[in-house]
GROMACS .gro file of N, CA, C and O in nm:
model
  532
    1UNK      N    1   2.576  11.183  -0.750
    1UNK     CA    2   2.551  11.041  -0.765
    1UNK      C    3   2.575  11.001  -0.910
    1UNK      O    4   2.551  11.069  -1.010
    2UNK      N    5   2.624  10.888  -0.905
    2UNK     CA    6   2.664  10.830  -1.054
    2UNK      C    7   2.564  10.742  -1.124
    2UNK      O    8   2.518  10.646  -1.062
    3UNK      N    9   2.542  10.757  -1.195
    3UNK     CA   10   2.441  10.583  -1.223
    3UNK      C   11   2.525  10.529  -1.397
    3UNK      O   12   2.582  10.593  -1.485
    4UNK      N   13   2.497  10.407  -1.381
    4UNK     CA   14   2.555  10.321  -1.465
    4UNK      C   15   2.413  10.272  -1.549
    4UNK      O   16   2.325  10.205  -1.494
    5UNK      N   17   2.409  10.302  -1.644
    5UNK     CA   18   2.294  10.320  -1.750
    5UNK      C   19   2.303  10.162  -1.811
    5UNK      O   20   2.374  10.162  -1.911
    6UNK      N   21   2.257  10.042  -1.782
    6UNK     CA   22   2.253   9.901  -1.838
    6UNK      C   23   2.071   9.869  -1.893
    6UNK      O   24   1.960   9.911  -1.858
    7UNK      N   25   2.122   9.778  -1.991
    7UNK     CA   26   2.018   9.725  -2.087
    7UNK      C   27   2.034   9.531  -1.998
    7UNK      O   28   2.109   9.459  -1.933
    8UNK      N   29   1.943   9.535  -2.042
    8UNK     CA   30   1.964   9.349  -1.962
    8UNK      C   31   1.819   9.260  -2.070
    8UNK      O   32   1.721   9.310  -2.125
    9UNK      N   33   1.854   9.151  -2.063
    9UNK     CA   34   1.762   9.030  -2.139
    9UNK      C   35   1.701   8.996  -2.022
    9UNK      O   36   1.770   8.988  -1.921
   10UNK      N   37   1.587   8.975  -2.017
   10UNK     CA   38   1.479   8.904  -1.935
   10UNK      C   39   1.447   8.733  -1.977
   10UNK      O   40   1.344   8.708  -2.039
   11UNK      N   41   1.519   8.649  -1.949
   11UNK     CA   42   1.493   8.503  -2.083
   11UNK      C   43   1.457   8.407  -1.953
   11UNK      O   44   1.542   8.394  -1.865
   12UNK      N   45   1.373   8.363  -1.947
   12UNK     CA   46   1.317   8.292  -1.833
   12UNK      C   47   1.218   8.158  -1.891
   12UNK      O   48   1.120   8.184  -1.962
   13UNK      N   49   1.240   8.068  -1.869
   13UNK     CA   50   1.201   7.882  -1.932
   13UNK      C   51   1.236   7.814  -1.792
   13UNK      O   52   1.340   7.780  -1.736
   14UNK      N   53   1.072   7.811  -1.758
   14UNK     CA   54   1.055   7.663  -1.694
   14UNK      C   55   1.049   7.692  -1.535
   14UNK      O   56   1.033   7.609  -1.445
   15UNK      N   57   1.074   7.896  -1.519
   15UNK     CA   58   1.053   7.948  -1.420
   15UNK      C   59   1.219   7.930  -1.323
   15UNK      O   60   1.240   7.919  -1.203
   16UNK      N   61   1.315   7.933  -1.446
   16UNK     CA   62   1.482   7.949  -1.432
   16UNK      C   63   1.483   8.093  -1.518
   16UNK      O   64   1.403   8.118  -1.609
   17UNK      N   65   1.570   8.168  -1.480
   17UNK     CA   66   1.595   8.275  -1.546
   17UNK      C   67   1.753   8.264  -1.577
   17UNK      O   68   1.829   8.235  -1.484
   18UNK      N   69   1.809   8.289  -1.723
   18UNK     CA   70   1.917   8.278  -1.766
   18UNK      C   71   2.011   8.398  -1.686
   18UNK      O   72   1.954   8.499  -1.645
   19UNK      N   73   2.155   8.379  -1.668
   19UNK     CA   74   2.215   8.447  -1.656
   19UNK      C   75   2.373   8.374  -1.704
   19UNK      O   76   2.394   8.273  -1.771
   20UNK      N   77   2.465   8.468  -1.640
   20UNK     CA   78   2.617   8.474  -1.695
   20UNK      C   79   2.708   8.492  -1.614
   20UNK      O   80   2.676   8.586  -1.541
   21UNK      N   81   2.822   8.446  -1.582
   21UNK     CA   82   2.932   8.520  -1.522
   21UNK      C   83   3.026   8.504  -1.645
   21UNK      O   84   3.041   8.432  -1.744
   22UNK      N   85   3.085   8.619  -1.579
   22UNK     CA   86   3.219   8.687  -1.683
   22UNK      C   87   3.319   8.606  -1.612
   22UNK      O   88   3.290   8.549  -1.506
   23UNK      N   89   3.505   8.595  -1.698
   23UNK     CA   90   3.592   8.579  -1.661
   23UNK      C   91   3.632   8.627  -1.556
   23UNK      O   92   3.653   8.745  -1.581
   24UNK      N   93   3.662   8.601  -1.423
   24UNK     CA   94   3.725   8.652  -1.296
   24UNK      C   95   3.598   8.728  -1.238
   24UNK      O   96   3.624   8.834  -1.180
   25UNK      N   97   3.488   8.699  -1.243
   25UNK     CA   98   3.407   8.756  -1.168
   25UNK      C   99   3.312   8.645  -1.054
   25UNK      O  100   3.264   8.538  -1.091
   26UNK      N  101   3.303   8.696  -0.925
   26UNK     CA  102   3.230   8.613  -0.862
   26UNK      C  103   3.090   8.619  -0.821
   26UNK      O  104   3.047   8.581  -0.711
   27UNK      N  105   3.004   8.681  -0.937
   27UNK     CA  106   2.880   8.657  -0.929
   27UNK      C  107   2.817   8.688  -1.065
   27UNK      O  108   2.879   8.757  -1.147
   28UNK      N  109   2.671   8.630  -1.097
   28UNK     CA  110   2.602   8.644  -1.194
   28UNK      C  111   2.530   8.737  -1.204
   28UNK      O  112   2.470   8.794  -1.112
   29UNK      N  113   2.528   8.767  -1.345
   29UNK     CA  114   2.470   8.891  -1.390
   29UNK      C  115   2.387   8.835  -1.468
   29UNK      O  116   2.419   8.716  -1.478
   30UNK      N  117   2.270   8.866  -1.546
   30UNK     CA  118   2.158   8.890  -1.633
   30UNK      C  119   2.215   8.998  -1.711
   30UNK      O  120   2.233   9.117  -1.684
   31UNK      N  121   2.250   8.896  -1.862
   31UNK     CA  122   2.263   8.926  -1.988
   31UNK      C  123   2.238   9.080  -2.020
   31UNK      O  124   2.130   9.140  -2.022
   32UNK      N  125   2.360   9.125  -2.041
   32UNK     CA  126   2.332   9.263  -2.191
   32UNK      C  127   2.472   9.346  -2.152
   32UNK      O  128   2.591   9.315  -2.159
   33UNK      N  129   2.401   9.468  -2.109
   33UNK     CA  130   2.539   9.557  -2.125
   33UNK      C  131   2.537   9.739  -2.086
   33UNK      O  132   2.452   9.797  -2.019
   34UNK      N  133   2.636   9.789  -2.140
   34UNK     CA  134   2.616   9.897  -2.190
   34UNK      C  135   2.647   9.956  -2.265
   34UNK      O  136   2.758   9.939  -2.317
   35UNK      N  137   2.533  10.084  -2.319
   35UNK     CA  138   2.500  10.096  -2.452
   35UNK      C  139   2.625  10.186  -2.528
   35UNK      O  140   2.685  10.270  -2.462
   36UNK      N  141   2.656  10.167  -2.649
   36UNK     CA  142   2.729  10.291  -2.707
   36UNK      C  143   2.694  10.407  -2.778
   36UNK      O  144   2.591  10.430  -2.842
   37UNK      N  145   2.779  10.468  -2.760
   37UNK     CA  146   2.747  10.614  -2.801
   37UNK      C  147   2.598  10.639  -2.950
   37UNK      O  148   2.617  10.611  -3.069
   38UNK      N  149   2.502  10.680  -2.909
   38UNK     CA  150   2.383  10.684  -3.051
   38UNK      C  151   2.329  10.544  -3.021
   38UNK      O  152   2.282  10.499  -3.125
   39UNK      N  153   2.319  10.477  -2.943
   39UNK     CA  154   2.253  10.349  -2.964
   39UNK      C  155   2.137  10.349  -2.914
   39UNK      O  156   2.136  10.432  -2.823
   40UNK      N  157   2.005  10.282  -2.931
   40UNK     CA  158   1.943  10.252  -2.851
   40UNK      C  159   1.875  10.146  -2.765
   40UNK      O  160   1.918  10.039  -2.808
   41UNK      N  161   1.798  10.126  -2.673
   41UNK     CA  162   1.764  10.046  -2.610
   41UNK      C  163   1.821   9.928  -2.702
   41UNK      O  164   1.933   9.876  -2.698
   42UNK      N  165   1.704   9.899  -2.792
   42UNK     CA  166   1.671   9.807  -2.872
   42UNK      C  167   1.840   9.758  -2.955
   42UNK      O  168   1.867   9.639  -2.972
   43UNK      N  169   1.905   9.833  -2.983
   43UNK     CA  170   2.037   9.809  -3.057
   43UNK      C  171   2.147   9.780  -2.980
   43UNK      O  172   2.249   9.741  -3.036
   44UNK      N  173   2.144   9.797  -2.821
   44UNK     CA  174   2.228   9.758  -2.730
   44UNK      C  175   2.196   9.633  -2.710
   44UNK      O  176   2.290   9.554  -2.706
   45UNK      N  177   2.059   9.579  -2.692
   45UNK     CA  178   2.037   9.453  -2.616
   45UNK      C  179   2.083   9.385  -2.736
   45UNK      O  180   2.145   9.286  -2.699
   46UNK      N  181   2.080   9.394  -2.879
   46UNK     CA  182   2.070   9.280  -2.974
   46UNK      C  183   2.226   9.265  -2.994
   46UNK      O  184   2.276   9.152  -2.986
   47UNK      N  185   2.325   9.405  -3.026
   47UNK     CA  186   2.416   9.411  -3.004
   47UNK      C  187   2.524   9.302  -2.887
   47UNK      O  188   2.605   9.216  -2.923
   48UNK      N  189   2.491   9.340  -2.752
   48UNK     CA  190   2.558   9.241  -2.642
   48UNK      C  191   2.501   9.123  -2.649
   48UNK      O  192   2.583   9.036  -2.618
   49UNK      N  193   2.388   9.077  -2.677
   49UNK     CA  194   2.314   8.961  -2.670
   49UNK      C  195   2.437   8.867  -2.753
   49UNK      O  196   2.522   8.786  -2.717
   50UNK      N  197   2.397   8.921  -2.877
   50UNK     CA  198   2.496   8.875  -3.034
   50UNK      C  199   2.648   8.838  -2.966
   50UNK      O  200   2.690   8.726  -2.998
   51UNK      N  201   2.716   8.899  -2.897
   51UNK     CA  202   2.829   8.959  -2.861
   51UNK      C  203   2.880   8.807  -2.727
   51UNK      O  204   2.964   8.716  -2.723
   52UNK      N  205   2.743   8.873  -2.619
   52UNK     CA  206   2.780   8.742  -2.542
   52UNK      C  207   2.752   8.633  -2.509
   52UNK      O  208   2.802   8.576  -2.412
   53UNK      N  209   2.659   8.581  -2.594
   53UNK     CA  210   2.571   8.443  -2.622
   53UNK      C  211   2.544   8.411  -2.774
   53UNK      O  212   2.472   8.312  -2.778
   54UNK      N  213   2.567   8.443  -2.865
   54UNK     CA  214   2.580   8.437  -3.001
   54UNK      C  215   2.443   8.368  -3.051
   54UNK      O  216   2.438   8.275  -3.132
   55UNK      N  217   2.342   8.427  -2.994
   55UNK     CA  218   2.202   8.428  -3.008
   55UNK      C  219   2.165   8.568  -3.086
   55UNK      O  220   2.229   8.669  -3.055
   56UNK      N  221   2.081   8.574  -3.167
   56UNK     CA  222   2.001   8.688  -3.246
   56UNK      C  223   1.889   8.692  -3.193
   56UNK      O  224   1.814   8.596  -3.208
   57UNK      N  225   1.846   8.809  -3.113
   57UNK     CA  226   1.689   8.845  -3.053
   57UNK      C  227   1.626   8.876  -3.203
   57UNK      O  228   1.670   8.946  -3.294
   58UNK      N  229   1.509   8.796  -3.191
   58UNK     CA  230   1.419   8.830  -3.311
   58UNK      C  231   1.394   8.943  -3.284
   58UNK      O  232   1.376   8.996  -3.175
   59UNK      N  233   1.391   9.002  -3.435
   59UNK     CA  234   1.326   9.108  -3.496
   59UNK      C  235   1.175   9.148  -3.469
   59UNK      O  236   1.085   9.096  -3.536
   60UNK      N  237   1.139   9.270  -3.342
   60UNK     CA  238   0.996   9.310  -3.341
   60UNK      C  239   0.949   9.224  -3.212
   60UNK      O  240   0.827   9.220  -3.203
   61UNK      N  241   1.013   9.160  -3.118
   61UNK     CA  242   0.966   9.095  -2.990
   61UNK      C  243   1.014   9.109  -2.879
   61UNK      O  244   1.018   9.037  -2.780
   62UNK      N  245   1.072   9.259  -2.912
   62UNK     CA  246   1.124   9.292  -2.754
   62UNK      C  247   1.011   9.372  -2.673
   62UNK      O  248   0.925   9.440  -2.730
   63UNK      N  249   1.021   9.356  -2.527
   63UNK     CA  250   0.894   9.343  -2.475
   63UNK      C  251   0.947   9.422  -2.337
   63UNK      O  252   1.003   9.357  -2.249
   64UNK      N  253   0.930   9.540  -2.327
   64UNK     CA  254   0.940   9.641  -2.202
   64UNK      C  255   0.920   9.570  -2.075
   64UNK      O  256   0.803   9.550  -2.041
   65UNK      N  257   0.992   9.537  -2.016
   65UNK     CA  258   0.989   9.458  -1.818
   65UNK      C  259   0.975   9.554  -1.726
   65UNK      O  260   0.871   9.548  -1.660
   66UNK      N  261   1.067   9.661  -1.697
   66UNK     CA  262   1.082   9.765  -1.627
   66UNK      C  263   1.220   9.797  -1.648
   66UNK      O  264   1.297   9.766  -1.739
   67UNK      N  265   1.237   9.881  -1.521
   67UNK     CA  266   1.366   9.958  -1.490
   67UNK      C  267   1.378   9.964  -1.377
   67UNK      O  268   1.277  10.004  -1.318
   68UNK      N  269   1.506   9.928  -1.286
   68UNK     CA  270   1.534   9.858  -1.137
   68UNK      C  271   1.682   9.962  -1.133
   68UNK      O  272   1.751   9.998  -1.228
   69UNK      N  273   1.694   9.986  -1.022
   69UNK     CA  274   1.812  10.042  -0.941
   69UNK      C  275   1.843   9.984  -0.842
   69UNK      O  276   1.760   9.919  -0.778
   70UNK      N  277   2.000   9.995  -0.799
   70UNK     CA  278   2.046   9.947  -0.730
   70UNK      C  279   2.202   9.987  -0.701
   70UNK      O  280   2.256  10.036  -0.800
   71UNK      N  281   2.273   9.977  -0.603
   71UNK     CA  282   2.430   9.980  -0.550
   71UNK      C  283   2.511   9.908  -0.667
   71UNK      O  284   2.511   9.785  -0.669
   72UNK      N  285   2.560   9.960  -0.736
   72UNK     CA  286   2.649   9.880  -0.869
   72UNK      C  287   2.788   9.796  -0.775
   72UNK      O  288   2.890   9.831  -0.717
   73UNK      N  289   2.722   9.679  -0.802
   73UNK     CA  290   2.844   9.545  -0.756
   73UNK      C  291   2.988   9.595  -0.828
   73UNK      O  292   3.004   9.632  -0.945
   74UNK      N  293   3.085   9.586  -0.724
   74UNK     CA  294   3.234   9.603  -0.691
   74UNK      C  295   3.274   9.771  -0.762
   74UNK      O  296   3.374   9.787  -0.831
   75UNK      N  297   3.184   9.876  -0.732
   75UNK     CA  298   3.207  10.012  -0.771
   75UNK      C  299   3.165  10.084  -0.622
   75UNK      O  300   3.081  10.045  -0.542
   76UNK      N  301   3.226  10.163  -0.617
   76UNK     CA  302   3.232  10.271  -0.484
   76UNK      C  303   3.089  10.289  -0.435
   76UNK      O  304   3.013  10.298  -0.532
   77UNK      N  305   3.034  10.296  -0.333
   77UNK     CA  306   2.943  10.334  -0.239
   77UNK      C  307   2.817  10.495  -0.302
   77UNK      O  308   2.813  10.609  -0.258
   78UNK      N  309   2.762  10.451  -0.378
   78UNK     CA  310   2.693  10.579  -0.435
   78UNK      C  311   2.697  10.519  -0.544
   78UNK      O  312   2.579  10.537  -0.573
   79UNK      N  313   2.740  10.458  -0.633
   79UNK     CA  314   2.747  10.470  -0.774
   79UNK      C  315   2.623  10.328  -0.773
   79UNK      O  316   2.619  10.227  -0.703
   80UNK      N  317   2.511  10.387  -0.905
   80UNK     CA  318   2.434  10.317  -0.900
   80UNK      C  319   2.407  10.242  -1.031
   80UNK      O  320   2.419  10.303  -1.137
   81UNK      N  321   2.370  10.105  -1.028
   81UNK     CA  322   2.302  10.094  -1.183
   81UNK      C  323   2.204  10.113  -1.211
   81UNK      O  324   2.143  10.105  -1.105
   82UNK      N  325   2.128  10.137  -1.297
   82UNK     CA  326   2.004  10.165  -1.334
   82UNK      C  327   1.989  10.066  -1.505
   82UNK      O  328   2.042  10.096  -1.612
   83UNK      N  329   1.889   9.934  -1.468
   83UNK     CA  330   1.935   9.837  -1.565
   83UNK      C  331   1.777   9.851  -1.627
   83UNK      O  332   1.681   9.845  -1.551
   84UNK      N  333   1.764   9.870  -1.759
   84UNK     CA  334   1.602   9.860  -1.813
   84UNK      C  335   1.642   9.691  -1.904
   84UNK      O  336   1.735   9.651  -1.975
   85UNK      N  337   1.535   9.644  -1.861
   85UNK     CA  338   1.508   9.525  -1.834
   85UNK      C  339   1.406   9.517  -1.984
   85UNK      O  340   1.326   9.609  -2.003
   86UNK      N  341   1.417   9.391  -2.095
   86UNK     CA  342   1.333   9.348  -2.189
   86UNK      C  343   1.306   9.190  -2.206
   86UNK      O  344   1.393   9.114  -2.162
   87UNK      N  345   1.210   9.143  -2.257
   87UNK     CA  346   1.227   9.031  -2.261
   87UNK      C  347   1.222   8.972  -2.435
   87UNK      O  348   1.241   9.071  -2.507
   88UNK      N  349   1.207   8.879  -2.497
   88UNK     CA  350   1.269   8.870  -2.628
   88UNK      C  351   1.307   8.752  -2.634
   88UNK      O  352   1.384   8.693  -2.558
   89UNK      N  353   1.214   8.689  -2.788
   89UNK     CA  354   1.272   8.535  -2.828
   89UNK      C  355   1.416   8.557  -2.897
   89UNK      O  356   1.455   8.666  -2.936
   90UNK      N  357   1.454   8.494  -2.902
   90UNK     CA  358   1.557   8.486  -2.982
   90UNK      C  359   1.597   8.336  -3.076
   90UNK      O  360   1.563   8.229  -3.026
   91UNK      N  361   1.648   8.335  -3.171
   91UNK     CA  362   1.746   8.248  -3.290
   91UNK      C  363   1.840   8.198  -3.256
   91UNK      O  364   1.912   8.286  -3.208
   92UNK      N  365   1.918   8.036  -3.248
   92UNK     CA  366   2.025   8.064  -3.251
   92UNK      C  367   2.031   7.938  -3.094
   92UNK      O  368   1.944   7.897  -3.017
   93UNK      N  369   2.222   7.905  -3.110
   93UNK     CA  370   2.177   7.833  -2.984
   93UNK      C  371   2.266   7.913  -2.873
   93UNK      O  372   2.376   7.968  -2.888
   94UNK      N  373   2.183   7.902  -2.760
   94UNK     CA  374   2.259   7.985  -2.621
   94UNK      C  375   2.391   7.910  -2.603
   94UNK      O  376   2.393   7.791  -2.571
   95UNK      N  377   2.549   8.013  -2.635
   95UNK     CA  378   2.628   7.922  -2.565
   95UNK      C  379   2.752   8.075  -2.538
   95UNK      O  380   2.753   8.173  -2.613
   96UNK      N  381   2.823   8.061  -2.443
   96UNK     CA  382   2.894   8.181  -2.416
   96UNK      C  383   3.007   8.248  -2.497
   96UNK      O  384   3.069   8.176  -2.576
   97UNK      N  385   3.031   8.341  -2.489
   97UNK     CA  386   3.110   8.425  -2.598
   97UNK      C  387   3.177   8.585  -2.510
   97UNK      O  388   3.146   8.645  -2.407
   98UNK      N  389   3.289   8.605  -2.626
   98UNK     CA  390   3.367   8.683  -2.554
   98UNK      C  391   3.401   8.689  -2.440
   98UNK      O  392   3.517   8.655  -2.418
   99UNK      N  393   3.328   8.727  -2.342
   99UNK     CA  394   3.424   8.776  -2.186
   99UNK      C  395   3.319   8.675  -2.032
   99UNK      O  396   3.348   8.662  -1.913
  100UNK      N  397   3.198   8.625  -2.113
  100UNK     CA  398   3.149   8.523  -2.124
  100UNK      C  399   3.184   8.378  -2.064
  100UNK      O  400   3.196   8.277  -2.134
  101UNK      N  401   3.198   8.382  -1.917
  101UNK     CA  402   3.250   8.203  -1.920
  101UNK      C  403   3.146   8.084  -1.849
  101UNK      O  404   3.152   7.962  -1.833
  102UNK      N  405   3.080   8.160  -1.829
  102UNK     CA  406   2.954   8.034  -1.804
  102UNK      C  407   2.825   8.107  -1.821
  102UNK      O  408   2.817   8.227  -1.793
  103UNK      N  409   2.703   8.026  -1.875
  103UNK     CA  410   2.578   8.002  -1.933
  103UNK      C  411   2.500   7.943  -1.780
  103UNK      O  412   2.539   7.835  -1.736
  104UNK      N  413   2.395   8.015  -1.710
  104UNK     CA  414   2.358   7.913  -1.624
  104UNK      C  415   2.225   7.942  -1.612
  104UNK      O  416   2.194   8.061  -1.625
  105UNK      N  417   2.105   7.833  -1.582
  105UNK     CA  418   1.946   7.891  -1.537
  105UNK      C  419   1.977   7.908  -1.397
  105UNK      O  420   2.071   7.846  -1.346
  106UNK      N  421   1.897   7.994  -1.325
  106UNK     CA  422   1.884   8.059  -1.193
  106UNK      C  423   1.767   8.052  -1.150
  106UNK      O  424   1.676   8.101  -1.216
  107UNK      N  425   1.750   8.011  -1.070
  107UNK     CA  426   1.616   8.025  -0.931
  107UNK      C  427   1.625   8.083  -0.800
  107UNK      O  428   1.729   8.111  -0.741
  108UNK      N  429   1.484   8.103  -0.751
  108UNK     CA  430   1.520   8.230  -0.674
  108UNK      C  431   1.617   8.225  -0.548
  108UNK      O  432   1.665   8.312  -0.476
  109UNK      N  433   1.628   8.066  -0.551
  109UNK     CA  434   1.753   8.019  -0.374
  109UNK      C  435   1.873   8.050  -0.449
  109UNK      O  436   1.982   8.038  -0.393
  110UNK      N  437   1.861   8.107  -0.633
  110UNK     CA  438   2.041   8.141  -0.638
  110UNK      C  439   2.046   8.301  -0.593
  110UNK      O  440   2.156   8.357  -0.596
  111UNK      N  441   1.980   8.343  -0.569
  111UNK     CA  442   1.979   8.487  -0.536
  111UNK      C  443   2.094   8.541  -0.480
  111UNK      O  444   2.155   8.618  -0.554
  112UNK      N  445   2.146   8.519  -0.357
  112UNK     CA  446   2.264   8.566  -0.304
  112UNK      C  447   2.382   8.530  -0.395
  112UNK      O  448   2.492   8.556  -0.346
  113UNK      N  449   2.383   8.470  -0.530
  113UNK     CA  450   2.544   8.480  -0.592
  113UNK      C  451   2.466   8.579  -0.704
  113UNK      O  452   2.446   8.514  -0.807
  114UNK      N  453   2.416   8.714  -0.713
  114UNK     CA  454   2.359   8.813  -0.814
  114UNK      C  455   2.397   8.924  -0.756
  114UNK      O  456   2.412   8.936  -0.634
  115UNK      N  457   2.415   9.020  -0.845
  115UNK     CA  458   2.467   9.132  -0.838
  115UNK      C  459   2.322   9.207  -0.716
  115UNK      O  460   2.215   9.164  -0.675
  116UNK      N  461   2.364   9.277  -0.707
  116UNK     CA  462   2.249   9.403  -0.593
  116UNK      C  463   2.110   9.441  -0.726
  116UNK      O  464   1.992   9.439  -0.692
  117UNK      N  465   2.132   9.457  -0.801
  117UNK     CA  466   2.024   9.516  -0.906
  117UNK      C  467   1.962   9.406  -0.933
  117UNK      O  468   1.839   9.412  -0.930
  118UNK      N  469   2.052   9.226  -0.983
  118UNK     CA  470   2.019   9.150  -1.010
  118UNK      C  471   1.883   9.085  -0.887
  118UNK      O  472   1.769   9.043  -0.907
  119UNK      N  473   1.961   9.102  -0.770
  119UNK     CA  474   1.874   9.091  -0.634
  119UNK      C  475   1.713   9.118  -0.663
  119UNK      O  476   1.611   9.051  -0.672
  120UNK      N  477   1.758   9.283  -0.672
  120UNK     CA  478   1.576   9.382  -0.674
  120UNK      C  479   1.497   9.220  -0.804
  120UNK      O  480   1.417   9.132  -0.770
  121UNK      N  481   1.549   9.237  -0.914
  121UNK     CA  482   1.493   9.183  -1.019
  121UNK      C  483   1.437   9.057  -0.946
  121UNK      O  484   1.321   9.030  -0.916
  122UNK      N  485   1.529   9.003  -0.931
  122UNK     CA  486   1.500   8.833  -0.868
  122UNK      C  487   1.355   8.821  -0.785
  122UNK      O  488   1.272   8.734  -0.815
  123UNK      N  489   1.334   8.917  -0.677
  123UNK     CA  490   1.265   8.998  -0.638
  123UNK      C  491   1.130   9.031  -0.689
  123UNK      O  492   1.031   9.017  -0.617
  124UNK      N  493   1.124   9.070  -0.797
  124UNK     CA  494   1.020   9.107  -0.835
  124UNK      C  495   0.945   9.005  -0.952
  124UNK      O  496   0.824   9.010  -0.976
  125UNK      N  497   1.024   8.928  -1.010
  125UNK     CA  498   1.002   8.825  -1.096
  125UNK      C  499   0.936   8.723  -0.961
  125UNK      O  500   0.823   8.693  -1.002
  126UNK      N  501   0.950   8.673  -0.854
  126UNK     CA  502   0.947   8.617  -0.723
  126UNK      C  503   0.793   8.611  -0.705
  126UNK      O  504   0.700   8.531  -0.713
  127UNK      N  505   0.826   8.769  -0.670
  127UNK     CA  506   0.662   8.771  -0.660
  127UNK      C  507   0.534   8.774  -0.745
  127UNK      O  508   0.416   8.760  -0.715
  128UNK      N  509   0.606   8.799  -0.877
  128UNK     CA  510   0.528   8.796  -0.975
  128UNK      C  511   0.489   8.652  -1.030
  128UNK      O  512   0.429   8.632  -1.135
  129UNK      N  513   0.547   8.520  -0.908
  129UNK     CA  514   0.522   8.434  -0.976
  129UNK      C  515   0.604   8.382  -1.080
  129UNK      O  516   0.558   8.275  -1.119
  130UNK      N  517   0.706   8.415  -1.141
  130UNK     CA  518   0.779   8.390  -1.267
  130UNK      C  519   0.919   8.296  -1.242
  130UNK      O  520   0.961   8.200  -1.307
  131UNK      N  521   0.958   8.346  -1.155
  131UNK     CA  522   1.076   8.283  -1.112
  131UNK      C  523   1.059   8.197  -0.951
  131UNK      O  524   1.040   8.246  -0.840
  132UNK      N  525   1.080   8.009  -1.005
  132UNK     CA  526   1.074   7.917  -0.927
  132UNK      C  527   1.162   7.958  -0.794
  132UNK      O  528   1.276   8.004  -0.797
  133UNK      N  529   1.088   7.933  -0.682
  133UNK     CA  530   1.179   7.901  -0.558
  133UNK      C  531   1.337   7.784  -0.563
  133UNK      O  532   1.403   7.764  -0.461
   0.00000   0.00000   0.00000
């Protein structure tokens, strides 16, 4: 089994949770990435954050969510992501960058245009109350 090792932003206002689609892709993902070689948690998320929203996560307010698995959207049957999840103010104004082509808030009736991992999350923010119907 494969797993795909992702970092993701947790940014949620007003009980919308931010997310992204990329160029030529047909569904949204929740912000970040994956990490490079020596990096960690903390230096990946600020890294892609910087990269694909040209926002700076403050310094000292990243905040452990969990870690969710799931069937990695448009990769072979077995291959999994495994996305650890933070949450974090950030500097700066939200607007898209690099590979980046739309900025959007999400609620939980957007669920079916989210990746399978994005799903579990949606999911659990849901019940936790956090994320609006």
């Amino acid at each position: 089994m494969q797993i795909i090792d992702k970092i993701a932003w947790l940014h949620l206002h007003d009980g919308k949770l931010l997310s992204t689609r990329s160029r030529g892709k047909d569904r949204y993902y929740i912000p970040g990435g994956k990490r490079e070689a020596g990096e960690s948690d903390e230096q990946t998320l600020r890294r892609e954050i910087r990269e694909e929203l040209t926002v700076e996560l403050t310094t000292g307010s990243l905040c452990y969510e969990g870690t969710f698995r799931a069937q990695a959207h448009g990769h072979a049957e077995g291959i999994l992501v495994m996305m650890t999840c933070y949450s974090a103010r950030y500097e700066g104004t939200l607007q898209p960058a690099a590979e980046i082509e739309e900025v959007v808030w999400l609620t939980y009736r957007d669920r079916p245009a989210v990746s399978a991992v994005d799903q579990v999350i949606f999911d659990w923010l849901y019940e936790r109350q956090l994320l609006r119907a």
